[in-house]
mmCIF file of C-alpha atoms in Angstrom:
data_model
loop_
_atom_site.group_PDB
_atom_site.id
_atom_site.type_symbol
_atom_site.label_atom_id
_atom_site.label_comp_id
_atom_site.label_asym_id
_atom_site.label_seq_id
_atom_site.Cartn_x
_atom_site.Cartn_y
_atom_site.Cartn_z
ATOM 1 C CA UNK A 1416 18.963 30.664 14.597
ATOM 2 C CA UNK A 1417 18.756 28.345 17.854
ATOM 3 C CA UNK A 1418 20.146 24.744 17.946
ATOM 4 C CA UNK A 1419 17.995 22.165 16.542
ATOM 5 C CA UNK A 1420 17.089 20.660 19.079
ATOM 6 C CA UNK A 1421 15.722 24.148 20.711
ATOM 7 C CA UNK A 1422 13.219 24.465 17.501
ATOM 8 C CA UNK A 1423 9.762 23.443 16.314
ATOM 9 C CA UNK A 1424 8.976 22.701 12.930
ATOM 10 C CA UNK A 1425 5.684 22.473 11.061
ATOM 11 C CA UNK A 1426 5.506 19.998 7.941
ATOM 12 C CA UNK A 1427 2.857 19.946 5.707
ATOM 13 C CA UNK A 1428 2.591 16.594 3.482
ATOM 14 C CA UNK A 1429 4.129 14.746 5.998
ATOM 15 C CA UNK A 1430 2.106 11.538 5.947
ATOM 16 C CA UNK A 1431 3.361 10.667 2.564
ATOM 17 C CA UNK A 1432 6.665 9.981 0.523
ATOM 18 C CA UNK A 1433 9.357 12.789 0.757
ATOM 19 C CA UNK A 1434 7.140 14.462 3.825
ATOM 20 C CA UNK A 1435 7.889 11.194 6.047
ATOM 21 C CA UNK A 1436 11.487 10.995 5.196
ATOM 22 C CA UNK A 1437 12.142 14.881 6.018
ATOM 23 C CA UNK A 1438 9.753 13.935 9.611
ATOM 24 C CA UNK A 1439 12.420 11.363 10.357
ATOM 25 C CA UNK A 1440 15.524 13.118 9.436
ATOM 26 C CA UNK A 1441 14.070 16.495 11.863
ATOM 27 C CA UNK A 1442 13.455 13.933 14.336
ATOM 28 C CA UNK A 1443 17.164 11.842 13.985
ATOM 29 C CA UNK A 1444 18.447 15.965 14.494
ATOM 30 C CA UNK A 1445 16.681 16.208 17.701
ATOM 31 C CA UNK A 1446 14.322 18.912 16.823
ATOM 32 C CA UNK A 1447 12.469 20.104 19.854
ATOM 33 C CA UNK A 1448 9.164 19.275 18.180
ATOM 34 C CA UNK A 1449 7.801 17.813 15.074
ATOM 35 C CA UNK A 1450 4.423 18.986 13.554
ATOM 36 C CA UNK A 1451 2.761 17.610 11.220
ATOM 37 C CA UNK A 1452 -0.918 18.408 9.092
ATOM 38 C CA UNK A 1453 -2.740 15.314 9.008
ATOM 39 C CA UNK A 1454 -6.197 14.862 7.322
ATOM 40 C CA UNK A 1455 -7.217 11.418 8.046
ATOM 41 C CA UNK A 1456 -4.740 8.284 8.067
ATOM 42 C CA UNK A 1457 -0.779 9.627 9.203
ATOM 43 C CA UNK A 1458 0.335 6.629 7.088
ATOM 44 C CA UNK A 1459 3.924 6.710 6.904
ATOM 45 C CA UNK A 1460 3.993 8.872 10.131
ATOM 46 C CA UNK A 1461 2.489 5.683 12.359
ATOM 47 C CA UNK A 1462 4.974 5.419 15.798
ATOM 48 C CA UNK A 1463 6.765 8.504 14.908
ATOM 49 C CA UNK A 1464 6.797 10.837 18.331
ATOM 50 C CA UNK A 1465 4.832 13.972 16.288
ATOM 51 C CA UNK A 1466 2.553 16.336 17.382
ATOM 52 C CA UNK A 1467 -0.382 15.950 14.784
ATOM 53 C CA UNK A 1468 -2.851 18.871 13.453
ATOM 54 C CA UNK A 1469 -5.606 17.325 12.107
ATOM 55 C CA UNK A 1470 -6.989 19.372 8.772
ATOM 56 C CA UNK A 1471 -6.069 20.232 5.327
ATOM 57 C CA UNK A 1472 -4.614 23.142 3.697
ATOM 58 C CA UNK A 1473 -8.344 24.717 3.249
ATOM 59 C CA UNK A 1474 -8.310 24.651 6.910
ATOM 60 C CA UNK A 1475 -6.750 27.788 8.500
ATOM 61 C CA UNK A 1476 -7.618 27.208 11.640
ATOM 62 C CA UNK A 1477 -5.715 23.997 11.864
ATOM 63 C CA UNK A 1478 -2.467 25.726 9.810
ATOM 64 C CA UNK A 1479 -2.789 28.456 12.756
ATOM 65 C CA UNK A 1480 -2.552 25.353 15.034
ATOM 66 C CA UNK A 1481 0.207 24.148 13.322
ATOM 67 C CA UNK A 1482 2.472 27.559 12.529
ATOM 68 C CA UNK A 1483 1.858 29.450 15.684
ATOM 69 C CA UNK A 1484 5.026 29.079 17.868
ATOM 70 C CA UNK A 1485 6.854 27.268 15.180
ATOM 71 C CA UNK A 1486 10.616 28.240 13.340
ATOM 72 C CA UNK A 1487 10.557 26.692 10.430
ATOM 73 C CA UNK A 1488 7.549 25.666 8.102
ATOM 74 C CA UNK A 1489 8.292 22.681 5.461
ATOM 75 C CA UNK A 1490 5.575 22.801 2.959
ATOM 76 C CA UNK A 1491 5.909 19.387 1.504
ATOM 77 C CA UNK A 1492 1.955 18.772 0.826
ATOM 78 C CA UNK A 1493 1.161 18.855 -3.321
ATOM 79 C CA UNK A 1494 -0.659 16.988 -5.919
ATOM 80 C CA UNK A 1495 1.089 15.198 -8.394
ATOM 81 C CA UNK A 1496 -1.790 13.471 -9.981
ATOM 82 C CA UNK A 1497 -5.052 14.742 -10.477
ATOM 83 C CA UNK A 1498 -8.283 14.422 -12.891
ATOM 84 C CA UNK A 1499 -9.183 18.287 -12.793
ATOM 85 C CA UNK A 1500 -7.044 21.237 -13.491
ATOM 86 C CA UNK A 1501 -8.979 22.883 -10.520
ATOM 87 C CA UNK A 1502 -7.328 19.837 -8.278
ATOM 88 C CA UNK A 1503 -4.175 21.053 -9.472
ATOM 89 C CA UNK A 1504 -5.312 25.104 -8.772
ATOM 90 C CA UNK A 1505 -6.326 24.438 -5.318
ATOM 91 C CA UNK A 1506 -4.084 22.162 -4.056
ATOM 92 C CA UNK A 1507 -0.774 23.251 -4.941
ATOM 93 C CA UNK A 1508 -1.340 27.082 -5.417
ATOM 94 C CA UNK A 1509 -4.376 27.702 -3.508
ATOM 95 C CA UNK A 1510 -3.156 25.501 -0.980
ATOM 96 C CA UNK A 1511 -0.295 27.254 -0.628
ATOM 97 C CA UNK A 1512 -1.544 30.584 -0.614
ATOM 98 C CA UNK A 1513 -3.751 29.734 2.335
ATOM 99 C CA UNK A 1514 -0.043 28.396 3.923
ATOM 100 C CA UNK A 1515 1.627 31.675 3.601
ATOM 101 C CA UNK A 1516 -1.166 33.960 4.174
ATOM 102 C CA UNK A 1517 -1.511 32.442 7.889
ATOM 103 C CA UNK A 1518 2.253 32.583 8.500
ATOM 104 C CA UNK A 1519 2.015 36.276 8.326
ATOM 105 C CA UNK A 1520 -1.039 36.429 9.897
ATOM 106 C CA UNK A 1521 0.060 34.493 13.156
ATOM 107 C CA UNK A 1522 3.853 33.661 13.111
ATOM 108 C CA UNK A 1523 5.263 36.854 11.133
ATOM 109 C CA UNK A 1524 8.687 35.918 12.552
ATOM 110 C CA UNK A 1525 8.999 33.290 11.865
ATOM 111 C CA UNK A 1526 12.972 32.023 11.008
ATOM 112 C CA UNK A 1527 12.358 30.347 7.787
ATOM 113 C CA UNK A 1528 9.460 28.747 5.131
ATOM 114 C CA UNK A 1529 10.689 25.686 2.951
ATOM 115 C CA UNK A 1530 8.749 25.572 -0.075
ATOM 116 C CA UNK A 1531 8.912 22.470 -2.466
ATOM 117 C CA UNK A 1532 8.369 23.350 -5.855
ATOM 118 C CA UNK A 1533 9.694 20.674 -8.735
ATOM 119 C CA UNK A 1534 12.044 20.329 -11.810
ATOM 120 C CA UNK A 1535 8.449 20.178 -13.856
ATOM 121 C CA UNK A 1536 8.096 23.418 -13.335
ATOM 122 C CA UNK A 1537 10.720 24.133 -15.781
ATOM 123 C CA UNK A 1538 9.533 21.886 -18.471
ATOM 124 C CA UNK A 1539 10.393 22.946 -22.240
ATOM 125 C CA UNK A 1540 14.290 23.935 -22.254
ATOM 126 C CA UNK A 1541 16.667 24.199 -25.142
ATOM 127 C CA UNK A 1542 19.145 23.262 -22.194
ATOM 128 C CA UNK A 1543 19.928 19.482 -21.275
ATOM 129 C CA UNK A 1544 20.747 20.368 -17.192
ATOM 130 C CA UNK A 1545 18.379 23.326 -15.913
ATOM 131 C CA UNK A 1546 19.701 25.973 -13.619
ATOM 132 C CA UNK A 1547 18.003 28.350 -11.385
ATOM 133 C CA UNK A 1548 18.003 31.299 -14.326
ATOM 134 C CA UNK A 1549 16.402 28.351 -16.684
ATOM 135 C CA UNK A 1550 13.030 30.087 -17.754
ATOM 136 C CA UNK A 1551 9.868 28.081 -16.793
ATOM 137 C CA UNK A 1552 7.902 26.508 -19.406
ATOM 138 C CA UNK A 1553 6.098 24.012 -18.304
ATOM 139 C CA UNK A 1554 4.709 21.015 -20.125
ATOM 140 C CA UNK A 1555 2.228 18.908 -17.781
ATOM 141 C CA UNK A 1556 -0.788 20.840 -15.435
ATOM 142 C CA UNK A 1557 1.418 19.290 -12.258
ATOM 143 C CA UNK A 1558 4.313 21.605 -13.552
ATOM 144 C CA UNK A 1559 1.937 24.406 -14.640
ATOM 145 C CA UNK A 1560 0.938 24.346 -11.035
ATOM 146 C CA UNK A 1561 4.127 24.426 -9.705
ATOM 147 C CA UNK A 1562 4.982 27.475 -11.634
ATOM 148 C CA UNK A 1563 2.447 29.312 -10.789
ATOM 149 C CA UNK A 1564 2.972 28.692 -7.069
ATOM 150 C CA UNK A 1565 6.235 29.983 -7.036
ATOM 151 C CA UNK A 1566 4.847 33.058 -8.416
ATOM 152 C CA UNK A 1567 2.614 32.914 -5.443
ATOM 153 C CA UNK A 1568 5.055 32.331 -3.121
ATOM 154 C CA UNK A 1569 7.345 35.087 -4.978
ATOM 155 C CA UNK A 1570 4.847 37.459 -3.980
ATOM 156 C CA UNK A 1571 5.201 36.933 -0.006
ATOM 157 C CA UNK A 1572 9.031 36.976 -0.246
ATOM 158 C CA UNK A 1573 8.883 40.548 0.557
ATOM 159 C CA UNK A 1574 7.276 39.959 3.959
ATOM 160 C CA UNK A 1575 8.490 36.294 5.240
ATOM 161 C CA UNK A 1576 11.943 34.384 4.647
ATOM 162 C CA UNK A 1577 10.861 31.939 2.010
ATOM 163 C CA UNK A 1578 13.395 29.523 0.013
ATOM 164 C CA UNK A 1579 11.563 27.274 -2.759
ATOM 165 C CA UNK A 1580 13.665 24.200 -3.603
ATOM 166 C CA UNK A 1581 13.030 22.185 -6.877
ATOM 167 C CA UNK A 1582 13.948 18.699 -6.408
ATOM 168 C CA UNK A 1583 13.976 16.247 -9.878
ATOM 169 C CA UNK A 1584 12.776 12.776 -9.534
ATOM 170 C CA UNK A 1585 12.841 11.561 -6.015
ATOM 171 C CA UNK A 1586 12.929 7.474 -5.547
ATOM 172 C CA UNK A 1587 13.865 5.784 -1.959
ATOM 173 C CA UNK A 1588 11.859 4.019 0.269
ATOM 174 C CA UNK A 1589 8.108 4.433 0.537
ATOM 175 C CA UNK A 1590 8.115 5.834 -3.472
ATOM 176 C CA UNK A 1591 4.672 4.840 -5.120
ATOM 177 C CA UNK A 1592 5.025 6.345 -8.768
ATOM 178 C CA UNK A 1593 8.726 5.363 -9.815
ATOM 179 C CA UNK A 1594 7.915 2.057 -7.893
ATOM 180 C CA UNK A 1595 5.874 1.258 -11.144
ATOM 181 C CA UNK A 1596 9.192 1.345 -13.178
ATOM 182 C CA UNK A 1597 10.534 -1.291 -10.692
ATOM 183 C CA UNK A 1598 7.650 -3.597 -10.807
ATOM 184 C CA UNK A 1599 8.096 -4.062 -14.295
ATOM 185 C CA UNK A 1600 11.500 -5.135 -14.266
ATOM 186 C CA UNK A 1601 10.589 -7.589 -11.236
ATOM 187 C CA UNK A 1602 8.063 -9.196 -14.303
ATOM 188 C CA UNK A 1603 11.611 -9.344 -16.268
ATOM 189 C CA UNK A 1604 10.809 -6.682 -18.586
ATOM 190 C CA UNK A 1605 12.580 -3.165 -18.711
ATOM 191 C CA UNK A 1606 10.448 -0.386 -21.333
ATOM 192 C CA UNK A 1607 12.879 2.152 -22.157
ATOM 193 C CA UNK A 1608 12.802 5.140 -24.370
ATOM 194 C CA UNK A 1609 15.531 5.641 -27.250
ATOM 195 C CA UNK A 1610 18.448 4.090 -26.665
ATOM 196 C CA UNK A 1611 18.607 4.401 -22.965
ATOM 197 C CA UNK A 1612 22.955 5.320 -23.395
ATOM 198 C CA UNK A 1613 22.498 9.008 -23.411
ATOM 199 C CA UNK A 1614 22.385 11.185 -19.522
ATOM 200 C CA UNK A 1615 19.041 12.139 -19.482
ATOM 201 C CA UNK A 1616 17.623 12.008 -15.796
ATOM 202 C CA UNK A 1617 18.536 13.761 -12.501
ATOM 203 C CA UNK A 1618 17.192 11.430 -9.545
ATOM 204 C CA UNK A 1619 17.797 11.764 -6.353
ATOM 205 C CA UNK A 1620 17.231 9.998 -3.264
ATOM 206 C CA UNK A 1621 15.011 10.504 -0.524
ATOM 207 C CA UNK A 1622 17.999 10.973 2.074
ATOM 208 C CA UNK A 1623 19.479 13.232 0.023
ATOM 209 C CA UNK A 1624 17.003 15.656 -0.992
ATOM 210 C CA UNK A 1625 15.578 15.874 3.058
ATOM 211 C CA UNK A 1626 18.582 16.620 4.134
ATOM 212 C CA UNK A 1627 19.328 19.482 1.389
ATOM 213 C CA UNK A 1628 15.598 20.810 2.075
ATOM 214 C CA UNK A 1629 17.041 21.121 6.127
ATOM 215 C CA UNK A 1630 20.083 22.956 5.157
ATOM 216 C CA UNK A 1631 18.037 25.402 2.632
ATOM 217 C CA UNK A 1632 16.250 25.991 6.140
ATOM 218 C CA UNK A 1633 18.424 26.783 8.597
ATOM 219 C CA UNK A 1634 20.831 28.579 5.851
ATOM 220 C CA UNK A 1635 21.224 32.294 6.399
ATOM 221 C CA UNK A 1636 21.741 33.011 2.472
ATOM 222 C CA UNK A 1637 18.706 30.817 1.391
ATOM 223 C CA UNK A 1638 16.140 33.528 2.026
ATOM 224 C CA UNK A 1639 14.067 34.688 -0.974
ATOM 225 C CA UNK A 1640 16.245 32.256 -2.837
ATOM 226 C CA UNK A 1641 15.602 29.233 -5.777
ATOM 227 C CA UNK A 1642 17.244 26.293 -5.575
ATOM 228 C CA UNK A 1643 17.684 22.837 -7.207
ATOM 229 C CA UNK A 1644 18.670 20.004 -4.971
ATOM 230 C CA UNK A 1645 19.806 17.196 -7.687
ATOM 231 C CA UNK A 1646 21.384 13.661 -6.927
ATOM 232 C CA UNK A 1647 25.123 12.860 -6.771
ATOM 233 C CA UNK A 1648 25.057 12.248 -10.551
ATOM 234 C CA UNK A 1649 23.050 12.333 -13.536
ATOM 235 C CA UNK A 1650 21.884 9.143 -15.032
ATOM 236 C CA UNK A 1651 21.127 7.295 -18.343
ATOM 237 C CA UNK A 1652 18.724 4.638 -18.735
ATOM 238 C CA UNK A 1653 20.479 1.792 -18.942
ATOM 239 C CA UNK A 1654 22.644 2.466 -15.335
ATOM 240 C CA UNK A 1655 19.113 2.515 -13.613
ATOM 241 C CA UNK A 1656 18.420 -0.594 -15.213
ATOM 242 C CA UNK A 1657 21.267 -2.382 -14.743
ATOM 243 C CA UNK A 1658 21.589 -1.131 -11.269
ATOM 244 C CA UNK A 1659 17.681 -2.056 -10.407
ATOM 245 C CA UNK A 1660 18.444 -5.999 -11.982
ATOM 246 C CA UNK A 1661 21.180 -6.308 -9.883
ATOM 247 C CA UNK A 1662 19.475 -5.351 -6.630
ATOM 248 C CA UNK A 1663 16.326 -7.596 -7.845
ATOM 249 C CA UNK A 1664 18.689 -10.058 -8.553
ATOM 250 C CA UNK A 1665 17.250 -11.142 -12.702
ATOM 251 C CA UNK A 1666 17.824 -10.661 -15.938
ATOM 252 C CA UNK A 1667 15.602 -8.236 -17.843
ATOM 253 C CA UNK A 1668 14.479 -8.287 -21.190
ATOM 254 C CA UNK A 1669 14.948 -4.208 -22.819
ATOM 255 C CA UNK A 1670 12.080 -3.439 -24.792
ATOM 256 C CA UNK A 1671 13.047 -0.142 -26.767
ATOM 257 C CA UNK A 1672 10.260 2.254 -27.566
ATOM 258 C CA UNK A 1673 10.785 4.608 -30.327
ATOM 259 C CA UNK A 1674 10.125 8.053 -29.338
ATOM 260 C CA UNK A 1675 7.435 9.033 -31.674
ATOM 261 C CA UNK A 1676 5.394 6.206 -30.207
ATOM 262 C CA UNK A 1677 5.516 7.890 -26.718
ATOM 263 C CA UNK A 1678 2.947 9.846 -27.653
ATOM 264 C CA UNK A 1679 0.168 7.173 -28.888
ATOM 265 C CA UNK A 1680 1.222 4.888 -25.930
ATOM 266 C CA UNK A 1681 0.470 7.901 -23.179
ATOM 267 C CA UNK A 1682 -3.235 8.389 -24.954
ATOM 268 C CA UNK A 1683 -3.872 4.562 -25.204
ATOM 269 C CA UNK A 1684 -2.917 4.522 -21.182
ATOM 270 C CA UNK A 1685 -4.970 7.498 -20.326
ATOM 271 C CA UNK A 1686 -8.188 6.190 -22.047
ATOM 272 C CA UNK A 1687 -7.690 3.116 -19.991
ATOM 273 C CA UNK A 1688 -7.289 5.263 -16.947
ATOM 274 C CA UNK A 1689 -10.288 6.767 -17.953
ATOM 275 C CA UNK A 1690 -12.282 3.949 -19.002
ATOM 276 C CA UNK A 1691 -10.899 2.238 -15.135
ATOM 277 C CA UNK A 1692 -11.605 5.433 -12.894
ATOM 278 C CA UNK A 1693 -7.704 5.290 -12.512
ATOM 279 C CA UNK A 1694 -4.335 7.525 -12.358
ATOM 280 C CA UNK A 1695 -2.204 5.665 -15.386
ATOM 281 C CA UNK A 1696 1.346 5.695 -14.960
ATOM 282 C CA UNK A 1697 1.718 7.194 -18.129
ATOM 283 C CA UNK A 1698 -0.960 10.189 -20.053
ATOM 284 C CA UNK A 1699 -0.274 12.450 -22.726
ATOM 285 C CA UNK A 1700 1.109 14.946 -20.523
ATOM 286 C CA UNK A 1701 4.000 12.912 -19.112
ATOM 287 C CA UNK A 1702 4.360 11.323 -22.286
ATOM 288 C CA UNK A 1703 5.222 14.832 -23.697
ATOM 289 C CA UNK A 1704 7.185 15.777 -20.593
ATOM 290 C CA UNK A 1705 9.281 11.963 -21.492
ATOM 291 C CA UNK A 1706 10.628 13.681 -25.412
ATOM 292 C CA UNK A 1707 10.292 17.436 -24.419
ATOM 293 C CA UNK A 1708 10.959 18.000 -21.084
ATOM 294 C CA UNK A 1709 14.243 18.853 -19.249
ATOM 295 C CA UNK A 1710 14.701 15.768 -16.624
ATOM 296 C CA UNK A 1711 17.989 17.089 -15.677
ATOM 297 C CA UNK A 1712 18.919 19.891 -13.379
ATOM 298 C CA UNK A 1713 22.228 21.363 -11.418
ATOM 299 C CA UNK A 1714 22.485 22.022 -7.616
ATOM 300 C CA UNK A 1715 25.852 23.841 -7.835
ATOM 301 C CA UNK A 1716 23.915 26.721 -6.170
ATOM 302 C CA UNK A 1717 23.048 25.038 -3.188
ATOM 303 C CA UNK A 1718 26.610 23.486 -2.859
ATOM 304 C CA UNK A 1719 27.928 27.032 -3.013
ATOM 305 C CA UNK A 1720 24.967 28.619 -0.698
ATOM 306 C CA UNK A 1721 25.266 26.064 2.161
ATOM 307 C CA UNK A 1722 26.913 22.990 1.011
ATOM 308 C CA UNK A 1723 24.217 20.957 -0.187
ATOM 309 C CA UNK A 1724 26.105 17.364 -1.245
ATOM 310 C CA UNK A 1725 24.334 14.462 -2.113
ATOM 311 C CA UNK A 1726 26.152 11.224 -1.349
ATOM 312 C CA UNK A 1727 23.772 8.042 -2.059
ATOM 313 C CA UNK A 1728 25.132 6.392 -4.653
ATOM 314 C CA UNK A 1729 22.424 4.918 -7.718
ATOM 315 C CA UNK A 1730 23.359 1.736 -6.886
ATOM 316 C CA UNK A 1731 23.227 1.292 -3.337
ATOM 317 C CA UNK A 1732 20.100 3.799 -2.908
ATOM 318 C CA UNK A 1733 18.071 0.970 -5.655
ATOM 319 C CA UNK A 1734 18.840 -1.528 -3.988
ATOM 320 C CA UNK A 1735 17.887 0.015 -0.140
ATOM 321 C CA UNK A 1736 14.772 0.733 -2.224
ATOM 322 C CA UNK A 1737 13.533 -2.346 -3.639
ATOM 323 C CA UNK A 1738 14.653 -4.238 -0.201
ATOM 324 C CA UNK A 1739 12.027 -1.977 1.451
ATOM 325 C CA UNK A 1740 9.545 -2.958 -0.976
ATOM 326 C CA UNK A 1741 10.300 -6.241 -0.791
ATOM 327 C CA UNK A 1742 9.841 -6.418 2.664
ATOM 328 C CA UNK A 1743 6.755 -4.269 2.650
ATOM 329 C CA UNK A 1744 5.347 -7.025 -0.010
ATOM 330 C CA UNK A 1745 5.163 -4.524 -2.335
ATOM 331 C CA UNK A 1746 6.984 -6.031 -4.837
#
């Protein structure tokens, strides 16, 4: 594979959270050339130097655009919240279909395709840390999606170099869903679930993961391979608190919710969601995925494949966070 800075990449999804982050990391390695699918506002891609395709993944001609020429494709782009399951179905697997199907069609030699899947596609596990050979039973229709893209993508494996990573909860800079965790505590309060003493979360940092999807990339075993790319630890509840007070610089008040009453607070939220014409940060779906799901995965593969090691620390990467939102008057 040619040095970095000889190569052109192709990002889908760049204009938002983890997309922008892997745009500048490409771009602090020198690549040659930095695409990027745009469909209206480039957002978090304003005064980056990128070559922008204007369309959507419906939009083969501007994909051609994009892939044509191109070594490595980072398909970033999904839906994580959506009203419909047909949002879900064409976004994340039809979308992706559409992806692959004009990589063979115009760049069939293309040197690699990064495709971002999630730890929700795993879902139901009678393990507490998922692995690569963890079967997939997922909970929520954003996980259910994801599952049934990498079946997709499975499918083309046999005709392009494809590596899917699975990254767990991502938080950093420019984070809009976690961000709603961290706006609570700024009021002084701090909902938790159980106990909050117990490891129950893989998180991992925008930095981090970027840099892992890069390596999965331009690694020669990664090819038709799975891989989780996890933070430097796992995590309990009360660390992320404490760790988030600190960098906000208050005391919080812990409000324990009992598991059972996940459930009924998930429902209340989504009818108000409903009632609002809004995405709740909390439905029945992620309110099951909160007591069933496995939150917690291992990236020993990836250390072992081509030395994937996160190194952002939970309490430095909060704080870098909330400064940013701070400054962005988000918070």
């Amino acid at each position: 594979m040619p040095a970095e800075h000889d190569q052109i990449a192709f990002v889908t999804g760049g204009t938002g959270f983890v997309g922008s982050h892997l745009v500048e990391y490409l771009l602090e390695n020198r690549f040659q050339e930095v695409r990027c699918l745009v469909r209206t506002d480039p957002k978090f891609l304003k005064g980056f130097p990128v070559t922008t395709v204007r369309g959507n993944l419906s939009d083969r001609a501007a994909l051609a655009e994009g892939i044509k020429g191109a070594d490595t494709v980072f398909h970033v782009a999904a839906l994580t919240r959506a009203k419909t399951w047909e949002e879900f179905l064409e976004a994340n697997v039809e979308g992706t279909r559409h992806l692959l199907e004009t990589v063979r069609s115009v760049n069939p030699g293309i040197k690699m395709i990064v495709i971002t899947s999630s730890l929700a596609a795993v879902g139901r596990s009678e393990m507490d840390i998922a692995t690569e050979a963890t079967p997939l039973r997922p909970i929520s229709q954003y996980g259910k999606s994801k599952a049934m893209m990498e079946e997709i993508v499975r499918s083309f494996m046999s005709d392009l170099p494809i590596v899917i990573v699975r990254p767990p909860a991502v938080y950093g800079p420019r984070e809009s869903d976690i961000f709603t965790f961290f706006q609570s505590l700024s009021r002084g309060f701090c909902p938790i679930v159980g106990s909050g003493e117990k490891d129950s979360l893989s998180l991992v940092h925008a930095s981090d993961l970027v840099r892992g999807m890069a390596q999965a990339g331009r690694s020669e075993k990664s090819a038709g391979e799975t891989y989780f790319l996890g933070g430097a630890a796992q995590y309990n509840w009360n660390e992320i608190r404490d760790a988030s007070a600190t960098a906000l610089g208050r005391r919080v008040l812990t409000i324990p919710i009992p598991p059972f009453l996940v459930g009924a607070i998930g429902a209340v939220s989504e009818l108000v969601g409903k009632l609002t014409n809004t995405y709740p940060p909390l439905n029945r779906e992620k309110a099951a995925e909160i007591r069933y799901a496995c939150l917690m995965c291992d990236h020993s593969k990836a250390t072992a494949d081509f030395g994937y090691a996160p190194d952002k620390d939970l309490w430095s990467g909060i704080d870098e966070t909330i400064q940013w939102y701070r400054k962005e008057n988000w918070l």
